[in-house]
Amino acid sequence: MTIERRRRIIRRRRTAIGTVLVAAISFLAGMTDAAGLLIAGSFVSFMSGNTTRAAVALADGQTGYAVILLGALLTFVAGNALGIIVAHNASRRTFRVLSGVTLILAAAAASTGQNFATVQFLGIVLAMGLVNAAVEHIEGLPIGLTYVTGGLSRFGRGIGGWIVGTPRPDWAMQIVPWLGMAAGGICGAFLERALGGGVLWLACILSATIAIIVFFIPPRLQKRHAHHPPSRAPRLRSTRPSL
């Protein structure tokens, strides 16, 4: 076996593992997103929608509701930041992030009652922000877990490139997060209708199950799912003589 062929096989295995992982986490995100929307009446990961709703609420004089939605925006951003902090220097990056998501979902599921409705809503939002740090790319291709608009856009551009004969590598993979989120959303909606707020405990169990499975993925492979900023080009020393 040549070195090049071995590299292709390893790359295909990494891509397959990453794709399955993205599909599972996207399913979890879709399930939680649909359940959270039905429970709280507001989006828990679609921050563009919450921004528009907050603007409309302000225009209608619903200041209290607008403040809650703006708080959700800040909480979602904080969740994304927390995900990077939790995963920083972790050998099992994805496992640690999913463990955090599981704990937050458990806390949200336990926050029952009308007095804790806002706390529960913000807890789910925090979990949805945190989960985005679980997988950021697959073999250099950017992946979104709770926001699929970018993925659909890249998928559409990939179709255009395929038609004109200049397809991008692995462009079809961009549809995976949407498929996972759509399937999870349908499941979450049906379960919420049947179980009410209890569906959050199922989301928590699913998150814990995925985390346990991910624990057995080699740490070096989990690190490859993180975003690595491009290295800076070395600075060239000036050859001009100093004055």
XYZ file of N, CA and C in Angstrom:
729
model
N 0.846 -1.193 0.000
C 0.000 0.000 0.000
C 0.886 1.250 0.000
N 0.610 2.140 -0.921
C 1.400 3.359 -1.004
C 1.019 4.318 0.111
N 1.898 5.256 0.395
C 1.643 6.251 1.440
C 0.433 7.108 1.087
N 0.321 7.473 -0.198
C -0.794 8.313 -0.624
C -2.129 7.597 -0.446
N -2.171 6.310 -0.780
C -3.407 5.558 -0.608
C -3.768 5.425 0.860
N -2.775 5.199 1.687
C -3.021 5.107 3.123
C -3.587 6.417 3.662
N -3.076 7.530 3.185
C -3.572 8.829 3.618
C -5.031 9.019 3.204
N -5.382 8.581 1.996
C -6.758 8.710 1.533
C -7.706 7.876 2.392
N -7.255 6.672 2.750
C -8.094 5.807 3.593
C -8.311 6.444 4.963
N -7.241 6.954 5.547
C -7.354 7.602 6.865
C -8.266 8.820 6.791
N -8.128 9.583 5.713
C -8.955 10.778 5.548
C -10.420 10.392 5.395
N -10.714 9.324 4.647
C -12.097 8.877 4.485
C -12.684 8.430 5.817
N -11.875 7.742 6.626
C -12.359 7.305 7.940
C -12.649 8.506 8.841
N -11.735 9.481 8.825
C -11.963 10.678 9.639
C -13.222 11.410 9.182
N -13.410 11.492 7.874
C -14.581 12.176 7.336
C -15.865 11.437 7.722
N -15.839 10.098 7.654
C -17.023 9.307 8.000
C -17.384 9.486 9.469
N -16.380 9.433 10.339
C -16.636 9.605 11.774
C -17.178 11.003 12.047
N -16.564 12.001 11.435
C -17.018 13.376 11.628
C -18.429 13.588 11.125
N -18.775 12.979 9.999
C -20.115 13.141 9.430
C -21.173 12.523 10.330
N -20.904 11.319 10.833
C -21.851 10.665 11.742
C -22.007 11.486 13.025
N -20.899 12.019 13.515
C -20.944 12.819 14.731
C -21.764 14.089 14.522
N -21.556 14.754 13.399
C -22.311 15.973 13.091
C -23.802 15.656 12.964
N -24.139 14.548 12.311
C -25.538 14.165 12.159
C -26.190 13.919 13.523
N -25.470 13.239 14.427
C -26.022 12.939 15.753
C -26.219 14.203 16.575
N -25.217 15.085 16.568
C -25.319 16.311 17.361
C -26.372 17.253 16.776
N -26.471 17.296 15.439
C -27.494 18.120 14.796
C -28.891 17.600 15.128
N -29.028 16.276 15.205
C -30.309 15.695 15.616
C -30.653 16.148 17.030
N -29.674 16.089 17.927
C -29.871 16.556 19.306
C -30.276 18.030 19.323
N -29.586 18.844 18.525
C -29.878 20.274 18.482
C -31.277 20.531 17.938
N -31.658 19.800 16.872
C -32.989 19.978 16.310
C -34.080 19.552 17.277
N -33.862 18.446 17.955
C -34.822 17.950 18.946
C -35.004 18.962 20.070
N -33.898 19.483 20.584
C -33.949 20.459 21.672
C -34.541 21.777 21.197
N -34.211 22.170 19.970
C -34.698 23.432 19.429
C -36.215 23.423 19.291
N -36.754 22.337 18.701
C -38.205 22.245 18.523
C -38.916 22.169 19.872
N -38.379 21.355 20.773
C -38.992 21.234 22.100
C -38.943 22.560 22.848
N -37.790 23.241 22.769
C -37.659 24.528 23.448
C -38.610 25.570 22.904
N -38.800 25.573 21.583
C -39.722 26.531 20.972
C -41.157 26.289 21.440
N -41.566 25.017 21.505
C -42.923 24.705 21.929
C -43.126 24.945 23.424
N -42.069 24.720 24.209
C -42.186 24.914 25.660
C -42.168 26.399 26.024
N -41.192 27.122 25.458
C -40.990 28.523 25.852
C -41.717 29.510 24.945
N -42.062 29.086 23.721
C -42.720 30.002 22.798
C -41.763 30.920 22.067
N -40.464 30.725 22.260
C -39.441 31.535 21.586
C -38.332 30.616 21.110
N -37.571 31.100 20.142
C -36.482 30.292 19.596
C -35.352 30.138 20.618
N -34.726 28.964 20.622
C -33.620 28.736 21.545
C -32.267 28.664 20.829
N -32.282 28.656 19.501
C -31.004 28.702 18.776
C -31.065 29.598 17.541
N -32.259 29.975 17.101
C -32.424 30.823 15.931
C -32.386 32.286 16.386
N -31.184 32.821 16.527
C -31.037 34.158 17.085
C -31.431 35.265 16.101
N -31.400 34.967 14.812
C -31.900 35.949 13.840
C -33.395 36.175 14.069
N -34.121 35.080 14.291
C -35.543 35.196 14.566
C -35.818 35.934 15.856
N -35.027 35.669 16.898
C -35.212 36.372 18.172
C -34.888 37.847 18.051
N -33.910 38.193 17.206
C -33.587 39.603 16.991
C -34.771 40.325 16.361
N -35.383 39.705 15.344
C -36.546 40.304 14.694
C -37.719 40.404 15.663
N -37.927 39.340 16.445
C -39.022 39.361 17.416
C -38.819 40.431 18.478
N -37.572 40.619 18.912
C -37.282 41.652 19.907
C -37.581 43.040 19.343
N -37.222 43.258 18.081
C -37.495 44.549 17.446
C -38.998 44.805 17.355
N -39.750 43.777 16.946
C -41.204 43.917 16.850
C -41.820 44.138 18.229
N -41.307 43.419 19.240
C -41.823 43.578 20.604
C -41.604 44.993 21.121
N -40.446 45.566 20.816
C -40.179 46.950 21.224
C -41.134 47.912 20.533
N -41.383 47.659 19.249
C -42.293 48.525 18.500
C -43.712 48.432 19.039
N -44.083 47.250 19.550
C -45.432 47.043 20.090
C -45.542 47.407 21.561
N -44.450 47.886 22.142
C -44.477 48.269 23.546
C -44.333 47.121 24.517
N -43.980 45.939 24.026
C -43.784 44.782 24.903
C -42.335 44.755 25.387
N -42.009 45.688 26.240
C -40.628 45.855 26.665
C -40.103 44.640 27.418
N -40.932 44.074 28.294
C -40.488 42.931 29.075
C -40.106 41.749 28.206
N -40.934 41.461 27.202
C -40.646 40.347 26.290
C -39.396 40.632 25.476
N -39.246 41.889 25.058
C -38.059 42.263 24.292
C -36.794 42.081 25.120
N -36.856 42.407 26.398
C -35.693 42.242 27.275
C -35.322 40.768 27.408
N -36.334 39.902 27.522
C -36.069 38.458 27.613
C -35.379 37.958 26.345
N -35.857 38.405 25.188
C -35.262 37.971 23.927
C -33.834 38.498 23.774
N -33.616 39.740 24.176
C -32.254 40.286 24.125
C -31.351 39.530 25.108
N -31.926 39.127 26.238
C -31.165 38.299 27.179
C -30.805 36.955 26.576
N -31.705 36.412 25.739
C -31.414 35.154 25.055
C -30.257 35.324 24.079
N -30.214 36.473 23.394
C -29.101 36.737 22.476
C -27.777 36.738 23.224
N -27.738 37.436 24.340
C -26.513 37.496 25.130
C -26.156 36.118 25.688
N -27.171 35.368 26.093
C -26.921 34.031 26.637
C -26.371 33.099 25.573
N -26.888 33.207 24.349
C -26.400 32.366 23.255
C -24.935 32.676 22.947
N -24.605 33.959 22.915
C -23.211 34.351 22.688
C -22.330 33.831 23.818
N -22.832 33.965 25.055
C -22.073 33.467 26.207
C -21.879 31.960 26.124
N -22.893 31.243 25.637
C -22.773 29.797 25.484
C -21.699 29.415 24.484
N -21.625 30.143 23.369
C -20.576 29.884 22.387
C -19.192 30.151 22.977
N -19.079 31.253 23.705
C -17.799 31.570 24.342
C -17.439 30.514 25.376
N -18.436 30.086 26.156
C -18.202 29.063 27.178
C -17.749 27.748 26.543
N -18.305 27.439 25.367
C -17.904 26.216 24.683
C -16.426 26.205 24.343
N -15.921 27.338 23.862
C -14.494 27.434 23.540
C -13.653 27.320 24.802
N -14.119 27.940 25.886
C -13.384 27.880 27.161
C -13.353 26.453 27.693
N -14.506 25.773 27.653
C -14.598 24.394 28.151
C -13.707 23.466 27.341
N -13.668 23.677 26.027
C -12.912 22.782 25.153
C -11.429 23.112 25.084
N -11.027 24.255 25.625
C -9.639 24.707 25.489
C -8.670 23.713 26.114
N -7.720 23.272 25.316
C -6.667 22.349 25.764
C -7.203 21.013 26.270
N -8.452 20.670 25.923
C -9.012 19.390 26.352
C -8.565 18.290 25.388
N -8.135 17.148 25.933
C -7.728 16.039 25.067
C -8.935 15.430 24.369
N -10.066 15.353 25.080
C -11.322 14.873 24.495
C -12.280 16.058 24.400
N -12.035 16.882 23.421
C -12.733 18.150 23.269
C -14.249 17.968 23.150
N -14.675 17.153 22.192
C -16.104 16.984 21.938
C -16.809 16.367 23.135
N -16.161 15.412 23.778
C -16.743 14.782 24.967
C -16.960 15.814 26.069
N -16.001 16.675 26.282
C -16.137 17.664 27.356
C -17.270 18.642 27.050
N -17.379 19.071 25.805
C -18.442 20.006 25.436
C -19.814 19.362 25.621
N -19.967 18.129 25.139
C -21.253 17.445 25.269
C -21.599 17.144 26.720
N -20.595 16.920 27.537
C -20.846 16.732 28.969
C -21.417 18.010 29.574
N -20.869 19.147 29.169
C -21.398 20.422 29.635
C -22.819 20.654 29.157
N -23.092 20.306 27.908
C -24.448 20.442 27.370
C -25.421 19.577 28.162
N -24.997 18.363 28.496
C -25.854 17.452 29.261
C -26.207 18.036 30.623
N -25.228 18.579 31.303
C -25.469 19.158 32.635
C -26.413 20.355 32.561
N -26.228 21.203 31.563
C -27.080 22.387 31.439
C -28.507 21.989 31.083
N -28.664 21.007 30.179
C -30.006 20.543 29.834
C -30.699 19.909 31.038
N -29.925 19.196 31.857
C -30.502 18.603 33.074
C -30.998 19.693 34.015
N -30.217 20.754 34.166
C -30.632 21.874 35.021
C -31.876 22.547 34.460
N -31.934 22.705 33.128
C -33.104 23.320 32.510
C -34.339 22.440 32.677
N -34.162 21.122 32.503
C -35.288 20.202 32.655
C -35.829 20.207 34.080
N -34.941 20.422 35.042
C -35.351 20.434 36.446
C -35.994 21.756 36.852
N -35.843 22.778 36.021
C -36.390 24.114 36.356
C -37.832 24.201 35.881
N -38.706 23.526 36.580
C -40.118 23.493 36.201
C -40.897 24.543 36.982
N -42.094 24.822 36.515
C -42.946 25.795 37.200
C -42.905 27.143 36.497
N -43.995 27.888 36.639
C -44.123 29.182 35.973
C -43.058 30.168 36.426
N -42.644 30.072 37.678
C -41.654 31.015 38.209
C -40.268 30.808 37.593
N -40.040 29.627 37.041
C -38.723 29.320 36.471
C -38.757 29.239 34.944
N -39.827 29.729 34.329
C -39.971 29.622 32.875
C -38.844 30.339 32.144
N -38.516 31.551 32.594
C -37.452 32.308 31.933
C -36.097 31.654 32.171
N -35.879 31.149 33.385
C -34.621 30.461 33.699
C -34.465 29.226 32.825
N -35.542 28.477 32.665
C -35.500 27.279 31.831
C -35.199 27.647 30.379
N -35.859 28.678 29.880
C -35.642 29.129 28.504
C -34.189 29.526 28.271
N -33.651 30.331 29.165
C -32.263 30.778 29.005
C -31.281 29.617 29.178
N -31.641 28.635 29.995
C -30.781 27.464 30.154
C -30.676 26.669 28.860
N -31.818 26.504 28.186
C -31.799 25.781 26.908
C -30.987 26.568 25.884
N -31.155 27.887 25.867
C -30.386 28.733 24.945
C -28.891 28.589 25.203
N -28.506 28.580 26.472
C -27.095 28.429 26.835
C -26.544 27.097 26.318
N -27.326 26.030 26.461
C -26.890 24.714 25.973
C -26.725 24.721 24.458
N -27.630 25.390 23.752
C -27.553 25.447 22.291
C -26.357 26.282 21.826
N -25.983 27.269 22.599
C -24.769 28.010 22.268
C -23.532 27.183 22.526
N -23.530 26.465 23.629
C -22.378 25.651 24.016
C -22.102 24.533 23.024
N -23.149 23.899 22.497
C -22.973 22.720 21.662
C -22.251 23.035 20.350
N -22.258 24.301 19.938
C -21.602 24.660 18.681
C -20.097 24.449 18.715
N -19.513 24.375 19.902
C -18.072 24.151 20.013
C -17.702 22.679 19.907
N -18.702 21.792 19.826
C -18.421 20.359 19.779
C -17.700 19.976 18.490
N -18.190 20.464 17.367
C -17.570 20.221 16.061
C -17.651 21.512 15.270
N -16.502 22.009 14.832
C -16.486 23.264 14.087
C -16.158 23.071 12.618
N -15.505 21.980 12.293
C -15.240 21.689 10.889
C -14.911 20.209 10.729
N -15.063 19.720 9.494
C -14.669 18.357 9.141
C -13.695 18.451 7.982
N -12.465 18.076 8.247
C -11.421 18.118 7.221
C -11.362 19.475 6.517
N -11.467 20.531 7.321
C -11.343 21.877 6.780
C -12.638 22.494 6.302
N -13.734 21.725 6.247
C -15.021 22.259 5.813
C -15.785 22.782 7.018
N -16.160 24.060 7.027
C -16.891 24.614 8.175
C -18.252 23.959 8.333
N -18.631 23.692 9.582
C -19.892 23.019 9.876
C -20.639 23.803 10.947
N -21.919 24.053 10.718
C -22.771 24.682 11.719
C -23.726 23.657 12.297
N -23.863 23.622 13.614
C -24.690 22.603 14.262
C -26.094 23.112 14.600
N -26.216 24.337 15.043
C -27.528 24.858 15.423
C -28.014 25.934 14.468
N -27.198 26.328 13.511
C -27.640 27.300 12.501
C -27.270 26.729 11.133
N -28.272 26.336 10.384
C -28.041 25.603 9.146
C -28.183 26.468 7.901
N -28.492 27.752 8.083
C -28.630 28.626 6.921
C -27.329 28.694 6.129
N -26.212 28.835 6.843
C -24.926 28.883 6.166
C -24.629 27.585 5.430
N -24.966 26.450 6.062
C -24.751 25.157 5.425
C -25.596 25.002 4.164
N -26.871 25.437 4.232
C -27.723 25.362 3.057
C -27.206 26.269 1.946
N -26.680 27.426 2.342
C -26.111 28.339 1.350
C -24.904 27.717 0.663
N -24.014 27.102 1.473
C -22.841 26.447 0.881
C -23.251 25.248 0.023
N -24.305 24.549 0.453
C -24.804 23.422 -0.330
C -25.342 23.900 -1.673
N -26.103 24.997 -1.650
C -26.638 25.547 -2.887
C -25.549 26.023 -3.830
N -24.518 26.678 -3.267
C -23.405 27.112 -4.106
C -22.655 25.904 -4.658
N -22.621 24.814 -3.857
C -21.987 23.586 -4.333
C -22.727 22.998 -5.514
N -24.071 23.051 -5.463
C -24.857 22.565 -6.595
C -24.546 23.391 -7.844
N -24.479 24.721 -7.661
C -24.145 25.582 -8.789
C -22.780 25.266 -9.359
N -21.794 25.053 -8.460
C -20.450 24.705 -8.916
C -20.414 23.368 -9.629
N -21.227 22.409 -9.132
C -21.281 21.088 -9.778
C -21.871 21.197 -11.179
N -22.882 22.061 -11.342
C -23.524 22.224 -12.642
C -22.569 22.845 -13.663
N -21.805 23.847 -13.220
C -20.898 24.524 -14.162
C -19.558 23.813 -14.272
N -19.385 22.716 -13.519
C -18.168 21.924 -13.663
C -17.036 22.304 -12.748
N -17.338 23.108 -11.696
C -16.282 23.481 -10.747
C -16.757 23.222 -9.316
N -17.081 21.968 -8.997
C -17.585 21.675 -7.645
C -16.495 21.775 -6.599
N -16.876 22.213 -5.413
C -15.947 22.241 -4.289
C -15.875 20.843 -3.673
N -14.728 20.498 -3.092
C -14.599 19.159 -2.502
C -15.616 18.933 -1.372
N -16.290 17.785 -1.417
C -17.206 17.375 -0.347
C -18.323 18.384 -0.084
N -18.756 19.113 -1.106
C -19.801 20.113 -0.889
C -21.113 19.483 -0.422
N -21.369 18.240 -0.827
C -22.626 17.591 -0.456
C -22.738 17.373 1.055
N -21.598 17.371 1.759
C -21.616 17.158 3.211
C -22.356 18.280 3.940
N -22.464 19.445 3.309
C -23.089 20.578 3.973
C -24.570 20.368 4.250
N -25.191 19.377 3.602
C -26.607 19.108 3.832
C -26.825 18.267 5.084
N -25.763 17.635 5.604
C -25.893 16.721 6.748
C -26.451 17.421 7.989
N -25.923 18.603 8.392
C -26.496 19.249 9.583
C -27.978 19.565 9.436
N -28.388 19.975 8.236
C -29.811 20.272 8.039
C -30.654 19.016 8.172
N -30.206 17.921 7.569
C -30.954 16.666 7.662
C -31.091 16.218 9.115
N -29.973 16.301 9.855
C -30.009 15.912 11.255
C -30.925 16.803 12.069
N -30.858 18.117 11.822
C -31.675 19.050 12.587
C -33.154 18.905 12.237
N -33.459 18.664 10.950
C -34.853 18.485 10.541
C -35.443 17.227 11.181
N -34.684 16.128 11.143
C -35.162 14.890 11.754
C -35.339 15.053 13.264
N -34.356 15.697 13.904
C -34.467 15.931 15.337
C -35.615 16.854 15.686
N -35.858 17.865 14.841
C -36.960 18.786 15.092
C -38.309 18.090 15.033
N -38.491 17.227 14.057
C -39.747 16.479 13.946
C -39.941 15.593 15.182
N -38.869 14.904 15.565
C -38.932 14.027 16.740
C -39.237 14.831 18.003
N -38.534 15.966 18.172
C -38.739 16.797 19.354
C -40.145 17.361 19.433
N -40.715 17.746 18.287
C -42.068 18.300 18.280
C -43.094 17.246 18.701
N -42.981 16.040 18.142
C -43.915 14.981 18.515
C -43.772 14.601 19.988
N -42.531 14.530 20.457
C -42.307 14.157 21.859
C -42.815 15.229 22.814
N -42.678 16.498 22.425
C -43.174 17.566 23.303
C -44.688 17.505 23.402
N -45.354 17.187 22.282
C -46.812 17.067 22.314
C -47.250 15.919 23.218
N -46.414 14.882 23.296
C -46.776 13.712 24.098
C -46.345 13.833 25.559
N -45.182 14.466 25.790
C -44.595 14.477 27.135
C -44.533 15.853 27.777
N -44.769 16.895 27.005
C -44.633 18.244 27.552
C -43.180 18.545 27.873
N -42.955 19.204 29.007
C -41.596 19.574 29.410
C -40.689 18.393 29.666
N -41.262 17.195 29.835
C -40.457 16.007 30.073
C -39.559 15.648 28.912
N -39.823 16.219 27.730
C -38.982 15.934 26.573
C -37.556 16.423 26.794
N -37.386 17.420 27.662
C -36.037 17.918 27.937
C -35.176 16.855 28.607
N -35.800 16.009 29.420
C -35.037 14.915 30.036
C -34.573 13.920 28.975
N -35.402 13.691 27.956
C -34.982 12.808 26.863
C -33.826 13.426 26.083
N -33.887 14.745 25.872
C -32.775 15.432 25.200
C -31.508 15.322 26.029
N -31.663 15.421 27.343
C -30.522 15.289 28.251
C -29.928 13.884 28.155
N -30.784 12.859 28.133
C -30.312 11.471 28.025
C -29.618 11.243 26.688
N -30.179 11.808 25.620
C -29.561 11.661 24.302
C -28.191 12.326 24.275
N -28.101 13.517 24.861
C -26.812 14.214 24.917
C -25.781 13.398 25.689
N -26.195 12.810 26.815
C -25.280 11.995 27.609
C -24.855 10.745 26.845
N -25.774 10.153 26.098
C -25.453 8.953 25.310
C -24.423 9.265 24.238
N -24.628 10.373 23.523
C -23.667 10.765 22.487
C -22.307 11.059 23.123
N -22.321 11.716 24.289
C -21.062 12.037 24.975
C -20.298 10.763 25.341
N -21.010 9.750 25.828
C -20.359 8.488 26.203
C -19.746 7.818 24.980
N -20.481 7.825 23.878
C -19.954 7.230 22.642
C -18.740 8.005 22.156
N -18.822 9.325 22.222
C -17.721 10.175 21.759
C -16.468 9.971 22.603
N -16.644 9.589 23.861
C -15.496 9.393 24.744
C -14.499 8.404 24.146
N -14.995 7.451 23.367
C -14.136 6.410 22.805
C -13.533 6.801 21.453
N -13.871 7.987 20.963
C -13.199 8.492 19.764
C -11.823 8.997 20.174
N -10.777 8.628 19.463
C -9.424 9.043 19.859
C -9.323 10.557 20.058
N -8.668 10.983 21.128
C -8.544 12.419 21.409
C -7.978 13.223 20.245
N -6.984 12.656 19.547
C -6.378 13.405 18.434
C -7.404 13.685 17.344
N -8.390 12.788 17.175
C -9.426 13.000 16.178
C -10.420 14.048 16.652
N -10.713 14.062 17.944
C -11.612 15.077 18.483
C -11.004 16.471 18.342
N -9.692 16.557 18.512
C -9.037 17.857 18.363
C -9.094 18.352 16.925
N -9.140 17.431 15.962
C -9.179 17.834 14.562
C -10.490 18.505 14.198
N -11.522 18.333 15.040
C -12.812 18.962 14.770
C -12.853 20.408 15.233
N -11.800 20.851 15.909
C -11.753 22.231 16.387
C -11.266 23.148 15.278
N -11.640 24.403 15.404
C -11.177 25.387 14.426
C -9.793 25.854 14.821
N -8.881 25.782 13.886
C -7.532 26.257 14.135
C -7.266 27.471 13.258
N -6.985 28.616 13.848
C -6.733 29.791 13.033
C -5.512 29.604 12.169
N -5.507 30.197 10.979
C -4.356 30.042 10.095
C -3.103 30.602 10.726
N -2.022 29.868 10.528
C -0.761 30.318 11.104
C -0.275 31.542 10.371
N 0.355 32.417 11.098
C 0.856 33.632 10.500
C 2.128 33.358 9.714
N 2.228 34.039 8.620
C 3.433 33.880 7.822
C 4.604 34.505 8.563
N 5.759 33.874 8.499
C 6.909 34.418 9.207
C 7.284 35.786 8.650
N 7.648 36.644 9.539
C 8.034 37.986 9.130
C 9.426 37.941 8.512
N 9.548 38.600 7.386
C 10.832 38.643 6.700
C 11.672 39.774 7.245
N 12.890 39.448 7.497
C 13.788 40.492 7.985
C 14.168 41.430 6.852
N 14.203 42.660 7.179
C 14.569 43.639 6.161
C 16.049 43.544 5.825
N 16.331 43.632 4.536
C 17.721 43.585 4.102
C 18.315 44.967 3.918
N 17.470 45.971 4.194
C 17.991 47.341 4.045
C 18.903 47.656 5.213
N 20.001 48.276 4.941
C 20.890 48.650 6.034
C 20.279 49.734 6.900
N 20.465 49.597 8.200
C 19.929 50.619 9.111
C 20.686 51.908 8.939
N 19.955 52.994 9.116
C 20.582 54.310 8.963
C 21.240 54.760 10.245
